[in-house]
């Protein structure tokens, strides 16, 4: 059983750590870790597929702090339809232990289940028996999963895996009523079953921190001293049952801002909730592409299209139609890799945790980013 009181409300997601060129900016990450721990933070979230993240966690955290002073979460990813053998899972897990130097994992997750087929692949691999054995061996303290599926699938997994101790789900104000992400329904299911919730994507991959000037004006007018991102964090932190909220912080500035949001935390007031409702109305009016820039789609794309970059440019042009600079940025992408280069194989759509209709969106992007105003 998890003692949720032991876990800090702000979790440090190690997915979007700062880099200098292709290398991690280790000195900055160390400073971020130090500030976070000094402020009482103790939950770190990494994953095998966050490239280099497990290894750098050893350098910046695990080798520098007593092991019992923080909680480390990591995950096993098994591609849909490609079950692993027990020996393969053993190799994977041992590699994780070795890379992190962690000796054991406080929280261990089935990574990013978005469909029943993906869940069955974990079952076929014997993943749940594997985790039970690792728990018995003291190598895993708590088991759960990160989830990108629908309410029906969440209920199914929780029915079949009653040993689940926590769930990691996507909650933010833009997705609360979404019929694709189902934040509200997933939250309710977890609450009804009394399962602690780890929130991921509270700022929707940065979308809720980089809002249009019109939305910024509304938020600043309501609370001039609060940052734009703080609204998103306060929205989810105001919900009961949330154990920790993961923020994939990318620099010291974001760390400081988040620490100040959670220092003497105050839930959103009724007025604050109304302000958010207004923001959602405006936000959806500009029809943003709700890509979180997780970049999961990129590796398998035969045309090496930087999909999140193109979607980010498209969102910019939708917020500020006619922005010539955005079009210049787009024109710098080689033709072989731009939105028009898509061959509609849909490999990306199968993996996108946000269930985006990427092929159609790229077609829209290709038009919007090249048309003359
Ligand atoms: S559908 Fe297009 S963008 Fe997606 S993987 Fe295939 S070529 Fe790449
Ligand atoms: S399109 Fe989907 S998979 Fe690709 S970066 Fe965006 S959210 Fe992630």
PDB file of C-alpha atoms and ligand atoms in Angstrom, residues 290-298 307-308 311 348 351-354 356 358, ligand 2:
ATOM      1  CA  UNK A 290      -3.451  18.950 -29.267  1.00  0.00           C
ATOM      2  CA  UNK A 291      -0.035  17.372 -29.758  1.00  0.00           C
ATOM      3  CA  UNK A 292       2.017  17.083 -26.561  1.00  0.00           C
ATOM      4  CA  UNK A 293       5.373  16.827 -28.398  1.00  0.00           C
ATOM      5  CA  UNK A 294       6.105  13.446 -26.830  1.00  0.00           C
ATOM      6  CA  UNK A 295       7.831  12.550 -30.131  1.00  0.00           C
ATOM      7  CA  UNK A 296       6.784   8.892 -29.938  1.00  0.00           C
ATOM      8  CA  UNK A 297       5.619   9.104 -33.558  1.00  0.00           C
ATOM      9  CA  UNK A 298       8.894  10.187 -35.070  1.00  0.00           C
ATOM     10  CA  UNK A 307       5.394  15.811 -36.816  1.00  0.00           C
ATOM     11  CA  UNK A 308       5.337  17.706 -33.491  1.00  0.00           C
ATOM     12  CA  UNK A 311       2.000  20.797 -35.526  1.00  0.00           C
ATOM     13  CA  UNK A 348       2.421   7.388 -36.483  1.00  0.00           C
ATOM     14  CA  UNK A 351       1.465   4.998 -31.697  1.00  0.00           C
ATOM     15  CA  UNK A 352       0.185   8.504 -30.912  1.00  0.00           C
ATOM     16  CA  UNK A 353      -0.996   8.507 -27.256  1.00  0.00           C
ATOM     17  CA  UNK A 354      -3.175  11.540 -28.015  1.00  0.00           C
ATOM     18  CA  UNK A 356      -4.488  12.396 -33.231  1.00  0.00           C
ATOM     19  CA  UNK A 358      -2.038  12.815 -37.916  1.00  0.00           C
TER      20      UNK A 358
HETATM   21  S1  LIG B   2       1.616  13.608 -32.877  1.00  0.00           S
HETATM   22 FE1  LIG B   2       1.087  12.282 -31.122  1.00  0.00          FE
HETATM   23  S2  LIG B   2       2.858  10.899 -30.906  1.00  0.00           S
HETATM   24 FE2  LIG B   2       3.514  12.583 -32.213  1.00  0.00          FE
HETATM   25  S3  LIG B   2       4.475  14.036 -30.820  1.00  0.00           S
HETATM   26 FE3  LIG B   2       2.328  14.656 -31.041  1.00  0.00          FE
HETATM   27  S4  LIG B   2       1.257  13.664 -29.352  1.00  0.00           S
HETATM   28 FE4  LIG B   2       3.233  12.635 -29.552  1.00  0.00          FE
END
